[in-house]
Coordinates of C-alpha atoms in Angstrom, one line a residue:
Chain A
X102 CA 0.0 0.0 0.0
X103 CA 3.0 2.3 -0.5
X104 CA 1.8 3.7 -3.8
X105 CA -1.4 5.3 -5.1
X106 CA -3.1 6.5 -8.3
X107 CA -5.6 9.3 -8.4
X108 CA -8.5 9.3 -10.8
X109 CA -10.4 12.6 -11.1
X110 CA -13.8 12.6 -12.9
X111 CA -14.1 15.7 -15.0
X112 CA -17.3 17.8 -15.0
X113 CA -19.6 16.6 -17.7
X114 CA -22.8 18.1 -19.1
X115 CA -24.5 14.8 -19.2
X116 CA -23.5 12.8 -16.1
X117 CA -23.2 13.9 -12.5
X118 CA -19.9 13.2 -10.7
X119 CA -21.5 10.5 -8.6
X120 CA -22.8 8.7 -11.6
X121 CA -19.3 8.8 -13.1
X122 CA -17.6 7.6 -9.9
X123 CA -20.1 4.7 -9.7
X124 CA -19.3 3.7 -13.2
X125 CA -15.6 4.0 -12.5
X126 CA -15.9 1.8 -9.4
X127 CA -17.9 -0.7 -11.4
X128 CA -15.2 -0.9 -14.0
X129 CA -12.5 -1.2 -11.3
X130 CA -14.5 -4.0 -9.7
X131 CA -14.6 -5.9 -13.0
X132 CA -10.8 -5.5 -13.4
X133 CA -10.1 -6.6 -9.8
X134 CA -12.3 -9.7 -10.4
X135 CA -10.1 -10.6 -13.4
X136 CA -6.9 -10.0 -11.4
X137 CA -8.3 -11.9 -8.4
X138 CA -6.8 -9.1 -6.4
X139 CA -7.1 -8.8 -2.6
X140 CA -4.4 -6.2 -2.2
X141 CA -5.8 -3.2 -3.9
X142 CA -7.9 -0.7 -1.9
X143 CA -9.8 2.4 -2.7
X144 CA -10.5 5.7 -0.9
X145 CA -12.3 8.9 -1.8
X146 CA -10.0 11.7 -0.7
X147 CA -12.6 14.4 -1.2
X148 CA -15.6 12.5 0.3
X149 CA -16.5 15.3 2.6
X150 CA -16.8 17.9 -0.2
X151 CA -19.8 18.2 -2.4
X152 CA -20.9 16.4 -4.5
X153 CA -21.4 13.4 -2.3
X154 CA -18.1 11.5 -2.2
X155 CA -16.3 14.2 -4.1
X156 CA -14.9 13.7 -7.6
X157 CA -11.7 11.8 -6.9
X158 CA -11.1 8.0 -6.5
X159 CA -7.7 7.0 -5.1
X160 CA -6.5 3.5 -5.7
X161 CA -4.0 2.1 -3.2
X162 CA -1.5 -0.7 -3.6
X163 CA 2.2 -1.5 -4.2
X164 CA 3.9 0.0 -7.2
X165 CA 4.0 -3.4 -8.9
X166 CA 0.3 -4.2 -8.3
X167 CA -1.0 -0.8 -9.6
X168 CA 1.2 -1.2 -12.7
X169 CA -0.3 -4.6 -13.2
X170 CA -3.8 -3.1 -12.8
X171 CA -3.1 -0.5 -15.4
X172 CA -1.4 -2.8 -17.9
X173 CA -4.8 -3.7 -19.5
X174 CA -7.1 -1.1 -20.9
X175 CA -10.1 -1.4 -18.5
X176 CA -11.5 2.1 -18.5
X177 CA -13.2 1.7 -21.9
X178 CA -15.6 4.5 -22.7
X179 CA -14.8 6.4 -19.6
X180 CA -11.2 7.3 -20.5
X181 CA -12.2 10.7 -21.9
X182 CA -14.1 11.6 -18.7
X183 CA -11.2 11.1 -16.4
X184 CA -7.9 12.8 -15.5
X185 CA -5.4 10.2 -14.3
X186 CA -2.5 11.4 -12.2
X187 CA 0.9 9.6 -12.5
X188 CA 1.5 6.7 -10.1
X189 CA 3.1 8.2 -7.0
X190 CA 4.6 7.0 -3.7
X191 CA 2.7 7.6 -0.5
X192 CA 4.2 10.5 1.5
X193 CA 6.4 9.5 4.5
X194 CA 4.3 10.9 7.2
X195 CA 0.7 9.7 6.8
X196 CA -2.3 8.7 9.0
X197 CA -4.5 5.7 8.3
X198 CA -8.2 5.1 8.2
X199 CA -10.6 2.4 7.3
X200 CA -12.9 2.7 4.3
X201 CA -16.0 0.5 4.9
X202 CA -19.0 -0.7 3.1
X203 CA -22.2 -0.2 5.1
X204 CA -25.2 -2.4 4.5
X205 CA -28.3 -1.0 6.2
X206 CA -31.4 -2.7 7.3
X207 CA -33.7 0.1 6.4
X208 CA -36.7 -1.5 4.8
X209 CA -39.2 -2.1 7.6
X210 CA -41.4 -4.2 5.3
X211 CA -38.5 -6.5 4.7
X212 CA -37.8 -6.7 8.4
X213 CA -41.4 -7.5 9.1
X214 CA -41.6 -10.2 6.5
X215 CA -38.5 -11.8 8.0
X216 CA -40.1 -11.7 11.4
X217 CA -43.4 -13.2 10.1
X218 CA -41.4 -16.0 8.6
X219 CA -39.2 -16.7 11.6
X220 CA -41.7 -16.3 14.4
X221 CA -44.9 -17.3 12.6
X222 CA -46.4 -13.9 13.4
X223 CA -49.1 -12.3 11.5
X224 CA -48.3 -9.1 9.6
X225 CA -50.1 -7.1 12.3
X226 CA -48.0 -8.6 15.2
X227 CA -44.9 -8.0 13.2
X228 CA -46.0 -4.4 12.6
X229 CA -46.4 -3.9 16.3
X230 CA -42.9 -5.4 16.9
X231 CA -41.4 -3.3 14.1
X232 CA -43.1 0.0 13.9
X233 CA -42.6 2.4 11.0
X234 CA -40.3 4.5 13.2
X235 CA -37.7 1.7 12.9
X236 CA -37.1 2.9 9.3
X237 CA -33.9 4.9 9.3
X238 CA -33.0 7.7 7.0
X239 CA -29.5 7.1 5.9
X240 CA -27.1 10.0 5.4
X241 CA -24.2 7.8 4.3
X242 CA -23.2 8.6 0.7
X243 CA -23.4 5.8 -1.8
X244 CA -22.4 4.9 -5.4
X245 CA -24.5 2.9 -7.7
X246 CA -22.4 0.0 -9.0
X247 CA -22.9 -3.2 -11.0
X248 CA -22.0 -6.5 -9.5
X249 CA -20.1 -8.8 -11.8
X250 CA -21.4 -12.0 -10.2
X251 CA -25.1 -11.2 -10.0
X252 CA -25.4 -8.6 -12.8
X253 CA -27.5 -6.5 -10.4
X254 CA -27.2 -2.8 -9.8
X255 CA -26.9 -1.9 -6.1
X256 CA -26.1 0.9 -3.8
X257 CA -22.6 0.7 -2.3
X258 CA -22.7 2.8 0.9
X259 CA -19.2 4.0 1.7
X260 CA -18.1 5.2 5.0
X261 CA -14.7 6.6 5.9
X262 CA -13.8 5.7 9.6
X263 CA -12.1 8.2 11.8
X264 CA -8.4 8.8 11.1
X265 CA -6.0 6.9 13.2
X266 CA -2.2 6.5 13.6
X267 CA -2.2 2.7 13.5
X268 CA -2.0 0.9 10.2
X269 CA -4.0 -2.3 9.9
X270 CA -3.1 -4.9 7.3
X271 CA -5.7 -7.1 5.7
X272 CA -7.4 -8.3 2.5
X273 CA -9.5 -6.2 0.3
X274 CA -12.5 -7.4 -1.7
X275 CA -13.2 -7.0 -5.4
X276 CA -14.6 -3.5 -4.8
X277 CA -11.3 -2.4 -3.2
X278 CA -12.9 -2.4 0.3
X279 CA -11.8 -4.2 3.4
X280 CA -13.6 -5.1 6.6
X281 CA -10.5 -4.4 8.8
X282 CA -7.6 -3.1 6.8
X283 CA -6.8 0.6 6.6
X284 CA -5.5 2.7 3.7
X285 CA -3.0 5.5 4.1
X286 CA -4.7 8.9 4.4
X287 CA -3.0 12.1 3.5
Chain B
X267 CA -31.6 56.2 -40.4
X268 CA -35.3 57.0 -40.5
X269 CA -37.4 55.3 -37.9
X270 CA -39.8 53.5 -40.3
X271 CA -37.0 51.8 -42.2
X272 CA -35.4 50.4 -39.1
X273 CA -34.9 46.7 -39.4
X274 CA -36.9 44.5 -37.0
X275 CA -36.7 40.8 -36.2
X276 CA -39.3 38.9 -38.2
X277 CA -42.2 37.8 -36.1
X278 CA -42.3 34.6 -38.0
X279 CA -38.8 33.1 -38.3
X280 CA -38.1 29.4 -38.4
X281 CA -35.2 27.2 -39.6
X282 CA -35.3 23.6 -40.5
X283 CA -32.7 21.4 -39.0
X284 CA -29.9 20.7 -41.4
X285 CA -28.5 17.6 -39.6
X286 CA -31.4 15.2 -39.6
X287 CA -30.8 11.8 -37.9
X288 CA -33.2 8.9 -37.9
X289 CA -34.0 7.0 -34.8
X290 CA -31.3 4.4 -33.9
X291 CA -32.3 0.8 -33.6
X292 CA -30.5 -1.6 -31.3
X293 CA -29.3 -5.1 -32.2
X294 CA -27.1 -7.7 -30.5
X295 CA -24.4 -10.0 -31.8
X296 CA -20.8 -11.0 -31.2
X297 CA -17.9 -8.5 -31.4
X298 CA -16.0 -10.9 -33.8
X299 CA -19.0 -10.8 -36.1
X300 CA -19.0 -7.1 -36.9
X301 CA -18.5 -7.8 -40.5
X302 CA -22.1 -9.3 -40.9
X303 CA -24.3 -6.7 -39.3
X304 CA -27.3 -8.0 -41.2
X305 CA -27.1 -11.3 -39.2
X306 CA -27.6 -9.5 -35.9
X307 CA -30.8 -9.8 -34.0
X308 CA -33.0 -7.0 -32.7
X309 CA -32.9 -6.2 -29.0
X310 CA -36.5 -6.4 -27.6
X311 CA -37.6 -4.4 -24.6
X312 CA -39.1 -6.6 -21.9
X313 CA -41.0 -5.9 -18.8
X314 CA -39.5 -6.7 -15.5
X315 CA -41.8 -6.9 -12.5
X316 CA -40.3 -5.9 -9.2
X317 CA -42.2 -7.3 -6.3
X318 CA -43.0 -4.7 -3.7
X319 CA -45.2 -5.3 -0.7
X320 CA -48.4 -4.0 0.5
X321 CA -47.4 -1.3 2.9
X322 CA -50.1 1.3 2.5
X323 CA -52.6 1.9 5.3
X324 CA -55.4 -0.5 5.3
X325 CA -59.0 0.5 5.9
X326 CA -60.4 -0.8 9.2
X327 CA -62.7 -3.3 7.5
X328 CA -59.7 -4.9 5.7
X329 CA -57.6 -5.6 8.7
X330 CA -58.9 -9.2 9.1
X331 CA -55.7 -11.3 9.2
X332 CA -57.0 -13.8 6.6
X333 CA -57.8 -11.1 4.2
X334 CA -54.5 -9.4 4.8
X335 CA -52.7 -12.6 4.1
X336 CA -54.6 -12.9 0.9
X337 CA -53.7 -9.4 0.0
X338 CA -50.0 -10.1 0.8
X339 CA -50.3 -12.9 -1.8
X340 CA -51.1 -10.3 -4.4
X341 CA -48.1 -8.1 -3.8
X342 CA -47.7 -4.6 -5.0
X343 CA -46.0 -5.1 -8.3
X344 CA -44.0 -2.4 -9.9
X345 CA -43.3 -2.9 -13.6
X346 CA -40.3 -1.4 -15.4
X347 CA -38.9 -1.9 -18.8
X348 CA -35.4 -3.2 -19.3
X349 CA -33.3 -4.1 -22.4
X350 CA -30.5 -6.6 -22.2
X351 CA -28.1 -8.3 -24.4
X352 CA -28.8 -12.1 -24.6
X353 CA -26.5 -14.3 -22.6
X354 CA -24.6 -15.5 -25.6
X355 CA -23.9 -12.2 -27.3
X356 CA -21.6 -9.5 -26.0
X357 CA -22.0 -6.6 -28.3
X358 CA -24.6 -3.9 -28.9
X359 CA -25.1 -2.5 -32.4
X360 CA -26.8 0.8 -32.9
X361 CA -27.6 1.9 -36.4
X362 CA -29.1 5.1 -37.8
X363 CA -28.9 7.3 -40.9
X364 CA -28.0 11.0 -40.9
X365 CA -29.1 13.3 -43.6
X366 CA -27.0 16.5 -44.1
X367 CA -28.9 19.3 -45.9
X368 CA -27.7 22.5 -47.5
X369 CA -29.2 26.0 -47.4
X370 CA -28.4 26.7 -43.7
X371 CA -29.0 30.5 -43.8
X372 CA -32.3 30.3 -45.6
X373 CA -35.3 30.4 -43.2
X374 CA -38.1 27.9 -43.8
X375 CA -40.5 30.5 -42.7
X376 CA -40.0 34.3 -42.5
X377 CA -42.5 37.1 -42.9
X378 CA -40.2 40.0 -43.4
X379 CA -38.4 40.3 -46.7
X380 CA -35.9 42.9 -45.6
X381 CA -35.0 40.9 -42.5
X382 CA -34.5 37.8 -44.6
X383 CA -32.4 39.6 -47.1
X384 CA -30.1 40.9 -44.4
X385 CA -29.9 37.5 -42.7
X386 CA -29.0 35.8 -45.9
X387 CA -26.3 38.3 -46.6
X388 CA -24.8 37.9 -43.1
X389 CA -24.8 34.1 -43.4
X390 CA -23.3 34.2 -46.9
X391 CA -20.6 36.5 -45.5
X392 CA -19.9 33.9 -42.8
X393 CA -19.8 31.1 -45.4
X394 CA -17.4 33.1 -47.6
X395 CA -15.1 33.7 -44.7
X396 CA -15.2 30.3 -43.0
X397 CA -17.2 27.9 -45.0
X398 CA -18.7 25.1 -42.9
X399 CA -15.5 23.3 -42.3
X400 CA -15.1 24.3 -38.7
X401 CA -18.5 23.1 -37.7
X402 CA -18.3 20.0 -39.9
X403 CA -15.1 18.9 -38.3
X404 CA -16.8 19.0 -34.9
X405 CA -19.9 17.2 -36.0
X406 CA -17.6 14.5 -37.5
X407 CA -15.9 14.1 -34.2
X408 CA -19.1 13.4 -32.4
X409 CA -20.1 10.7 -35.0
X410 CA -16.7 9.1 -34.8
X411 CA -16.4 9.1 -31.0
X412 CA -19.8 7.5 -30.5
X413 CA -21.0 10.2 -28.1
X414 CA -24.5 9.4 -29.4
X415 CA -24.4 6.1 -27.5
X416 CA -24.7 8.0 -24.3
X417 CA -24.7 5.7 -21.3
X418 CA -23.9 2.7 -23.5
X419 CA -20.6 4.3 -24.4
X420 CA -19.6 4.6 -20.8
X421 CA -20.2 1.0 -20.0
X422 CA -18.4 -0.4 -23.1
X423 CA -14.9 -1.8 -23.1
X424 CA -14.5 -1.3 -26.9
X425 CA -16.5 0.7 -29.4
X426 CA -16.2 0.8 -33.2
X427 CA -18.1 3.2 -35.4
X428 CA -18.5 2.5 -39.1
X429 CA -19.8 5.3 -41.3
X430 CA -20.9 4.7 -44.9
X431 CA -21.8 7.3 -47.3
X432 CA -24.8 6.3 -49.4
X433 CA -25.5 7.5 -52.9
X434 CA -28.4 6.1 -54.9
X435 CA -28.6 3.3 -52.5
X436 CA -25.0 2.2 -52.9
X437 CA -22.1 2.8 -50.6
X438 CA -19.6 5.1 -52.1
X439 CA -17.3 5.8 -49.1
X440 CA -16.6 4.0 -45.8
X441 CA -14.7 4.9 -42.6
X442 CA -14.1 2.9 -39.5
X443 CA -13.2 4.5 -36.2
X444 CA -11.9 3.1 -32.9
X445 CA -14.4 5.4 -31.0
X446 CA -12.7 5.2 -27.6
X447 CA -9.5 6.6 -29.1
X448 CA -11.3 9.7 -30.3
X449 CA -11.6 12.4 -27.6
X450 CA -15.0 13.5 -26.4
X451 CA -13.7 16.7 -24.7
X452 CA -11.6 18.2 -27.5
X453 CA -11.9 18.2 -31.2
X454 CA -8.6 16.6 -32.2
X455 CA -7.5 13.1 -33.0
X456 CA -4.2 11.2 -33.6
X457 CA -2.7 9.7 -36.8
X458 CA -4.9 7.9 -39.3
X459 CA -8.0 8.8 -37.3
X460 CA -7.4 12.4 -37.9
X461 CA -7.1 11.8 -41.6
X462 CA -10.3 9.9 -41.7
X463 CA -12.1 12.5 -39.6
X464 CA -11.0 15.2 -42.0
X465 CA -12.4 13.2 -44.9
X466 CA -15.7 12.6 -43.1
X467 CA -15.8 16.3 -42.1
X468 CA -15.3 17.3 -45.8
X469 CA -18.3 15.2 -46.8
X470 CA -20.4 16.8 -44.1
X471 CA -19.2 20.2 -45.2
X472 CA -20.2 19.6 -48.7
X473 CA -23.7 18.6 -47.5
X474 CA -24.1 21.8 -45.3
X475 CA -22.8 23.9 -48.2
X476 CA -25.3 22.4 -50.5
X477 CA -22.6 21.2 -52.9
X478 CA -24.0 17.6 -52.8
X479 CA -26.7 15.5 -51.2
X480 CA -25.2 13.7 -48.2
X481 CA -26.7 10.7 -46.5
X482 CA -24.6 8.8 -44.0
X483 CA -25.4 5.4 -42.4
X484 CA -23.8 5.2 -39.0
X485 CA -23.3 1.8 -37.3
X486 CA -21.8 1.6 -33.9
X487 CA -20.6 -1.5 -32.1
X488 CA -20.2 -1.4 -28.4
X489 CA -18.7 -4.4 -26.6
X490 CA -20.7 -4.4 -23.3
X491 CA -20.3 -8.0 -22.1
X492 CA -22.8 -10.9 -22.6
X493 CA -26.1 -10.4 -20.8
X494 CA -25.4 -6.8 -19.8
X495 CA -28.0 -4.2 -19.6
X496 CA -28.2 -1.7 -22.5
X497 CA -29.8 1.7 -22.5
X498 CA -32.4 2.7 -25.1
X499 CA -34.1 6.1 -24.8
X500 CA -36.6 6.4 -22.0
X501 CA -40.1 7.5 -22.9
X502 CA -41.5 10.4 -21.0
X503 CA -45.1 9.4 -20.0
X504 CA -46.8 12.4 -18.7
X505 CA -50.1 10.9 -17.5
X506 CA -49.1 7.8 -15.7
X507 CA -52.1 6.1 -14.2
X508 CA -52.1 3.9 -11.2
X509 CA -50.6 0.5 -11.9
X510 CA -49.0 1.7 -15.0
X511 CA -45.3 1.1 -15.8
X512 CA -43.0 3.3 -13.9
X513 CA -40.3 3.2 -16.7
X514 CA -41.1 2.8 -20.3
X515 CA -38.4 2.4 -22.9
X516 CA -38.6 3.5 -26.5
X517 CA -39.3 0.9 -29.2
X518 CA -39.8 1.0 -32.9
X519 CA -41.7 -2.1 -34.1
X520 CA -40.7 -3.9 -30.9
X521 CA -37.0 -3.1 -31.4
X522 CA -35.3 -1.0 -28.7
X523 CA -34.3 2.4 -30.0
X524 CA -32.7 5.7 -29.3
X525 CA -34.7 8.8 -30.1
X526 CA -33.5 10.9 -33.1
X527 CA -33.5 14.0 -30.8
X528 CA -31.0 12.3 -28.5
X529 CA -28.7 11.5 -31.4
X530 CA -29.0 15.1 -32.8
X531 CA -28.2 16.5 -29.3
X532 CA -25.0 14.4 -29.1
X533 CA -23.9 15.3 -32.6
X534 CA -24.2 19.0 -32.0
X535 CA -22.4 18.8 -28.6
X536 CA -19.7 21.1 -30.1
X537 CA -20.2 24.4 -28.1
X538 CA -16.9 25.1 -26.3
X539 CA -17.3 28.8 -26.9
X540 CA -19.6 29.6 -24.0
X541 CA -18.5 32.1 -21.3
X542 CA -16.0 30.8 -18.7
X543 CA -15.6 27.5 -20.6
X544 CA -12.1 27.1 -19.4
X545 CA -13.0 27.8 -15.7
X546 CA -16.0 25.6 -15.7
X547 CA -14.1 22.7 -17.3
X548 CA -17.3 21.1 -18.4
X549 CA -16.1 20.5 -22.0
X550 CA -18.4 20.8 -25.0
X551 CA -22.1 21.3 -24.4
X552 CA -24.9 20.9 -26.9
X553 CA -25.7 23.8 -29.1
X554 CA -28.8 25.4 -27.6
X555 CA -29.9 29.1 -27.8
X556 CA -29.3 29.6 -24.0
X557 CA -26.6 26.9 -23.6
X558 CA -29.0 24.9 -21.4
X559 CA -27.5 21.9 -19.7
X560 CA -30.4 20.1 -18.2
X561 CA -28.4 17.7 -16.0
X562 CA -26.9 20.7 -14.2
X563 CA -30.0 22.7 -14.4
X564 CA -28.2 25.8 -15.7
X565 CA -27.9 27.9 -18.8
X566 CA -24.4 28.5 -19.7
X567 CA -25.2 31.3 -22.1
X568 CA -27.1 34.0 -20.1
X569 CA -28.9 36.8 -21.9
X570 CA -27.6 39.2 -19.2
X571 CA -24.1 38.4 -20.4
X572 CA -25.2 38.9 -24.0
X573 CA -23.9 35.4 -24.7
X574 CA -27.2 33.8 -25.8
X575 CA -28.2 33.1 -29.4
X576 CA -30.8 35.9 -29.6
X577 CA -28.5 38.6 -28.3
X578 CA -25.7 37.6 -30.6
X579 CA -28.1 37.3 -33.6
X580 CA -29.9 40.6 -33.1
X581 CA -26.6 42.5 -32.6
X582 CA -25.3 40.9 -35.8
X583 CA -28.3 41.3 -38.0
X584 CA -30.0 44.4 -36.6
X585 CA -27.0 46.4 -35.3
X586 CA -24.2 45.2 -37.6
X587 CA -22.2 44.3 -34.6
X588 CA -20.3 41.3 -35.8
X589 CA -19.7 38.8 -32.9
X590 CA -16.3 37.3 -32.3
X591 CA -15.4 34.5 -34.7
X592 CA -16.1 31.6 -32.4
X593 CA -19.5 33.2 -31.5
X594 CA -20.3 33.3 -35.2
X595 CA -19.7 29.6 -35.3
X596 CA -22.1 29.2 -32.4
X597 CA -24.8 31.3 -34.1
X598 CA -24.5 29.3 -37.3
X599 CA -24.5 26.0 -35.4
X600 CA -27.8 27.1 -33.8
X601 CA -29.2 27.9 -37.2
X602 CA -28.1 24.4 -38.4
X603 CA -29.8 23.0 -35.3
X604 CA -33.0 24.7 -36.5
X605 CA -35.9 26.0 -34.4
X606 CA -38.5 28.8 -34.2
X607 CA -36.8 32.1 -33.4
X608 CA -39.4 34.7 -34.3
X609 CA -40.1 37.7 -32.1
X610 CA -43.6 38.5 -30.9
X611 CA -44.6 41.9 -32.3
X612 CA -45.4 44.2 -29.4

């Protein structure tokens, strides 16, 4: 994780930044599946700025792995909508933070159906157990991405955990997100 | 100048569009089979039902558990249209024709002879100075880079555009472009592509100048991956009743299609001359009288900055204030776009 590559999505009259970022992460996902990579992570350095999640995607890895990633042309029709910075080494003094996927249980109807199934309750009883107030409004920003395995579109909620001094090593999934590992933050 | 001979904008003033695309139809096939486009099969639009649940408030008399269970059995179905490539074909083909017509400065309707005479002399002055080569080169770029595929272009890993010039039903010239190698944000290209683009631009120029009749058949192949979703135009249904589809896609005789307007909009995305273009960094926008960009909900050419089509045209025609060269290109591109530009008489 000592090198990184920044992709900036350029403003476009047709697509919002979030749409472009989602498409970029979908393409990266396809590429990571092909590479069977578990050592390439992502972060969104401008995630606190508008638009949601900003307009920059940072890909983290070793120099060799990022070069392997970029060997094939995987950006396809997005190439013209991106500015790709040169591959750079991570600065010496950095902090670390986790980038996590959040999966919310927000749909009360789904929770009630599950309860009816598991406890043999009627819809009414389940409704008493799980009132509408359970439904949470989620503020976490998300990207719409395509899954390679299921072909489905889904919302990938991305949360950046608090910055810390400790670096945690671990495996990243095919979306460049890890449950426990951190990426360098600078 | 005496008051009564002062020139006014015609109250009836309309221009026909000079770049006239057909709808595009969508087909599927294999990337390796691009040489036999006639063997490709049409992409249908199918309905997909998404099962929701009954979650609305129930009337007191319907709260009987048995009845509710029965109601839950008939869930709240939402229907949307989708279009997909079949599981054994990885490439989308979109095909349309584009007619290029001459006589750009001649209004199709105008009720003021002096205004029309002045307009035509201004336009012919522009044509003498610049010809249509600057505009044609930009239109050619947007054909070759497959901008007209919109979202389908973004999801593709490879895109090829073939352009055939048709005369009397026969193909007289062909070009093939690797569309992803051709920039969408600037009007340049590298190597052979640039040579081909200049040839294509010359043909479009001849059409706009009225030197010859030009009909192009454009076929784009986009390698999306087998079974992937493709994006035809979406129909805007204004009076959706209850239980109607929440998303309807455009079809022509059951074949998924892209609206001709959507293609025209992509081809005329050549305006880089709007105010603060460099600062905004948005790249080219579609030629529109007010520089409207609907996705951003803004007009890039504001009348208060005198940057919109009407301000530029009136100053040019009525006050003999010639706009800067690139704004002249914009005014002519708007006339090529066509529209109704008359001014209500007060």
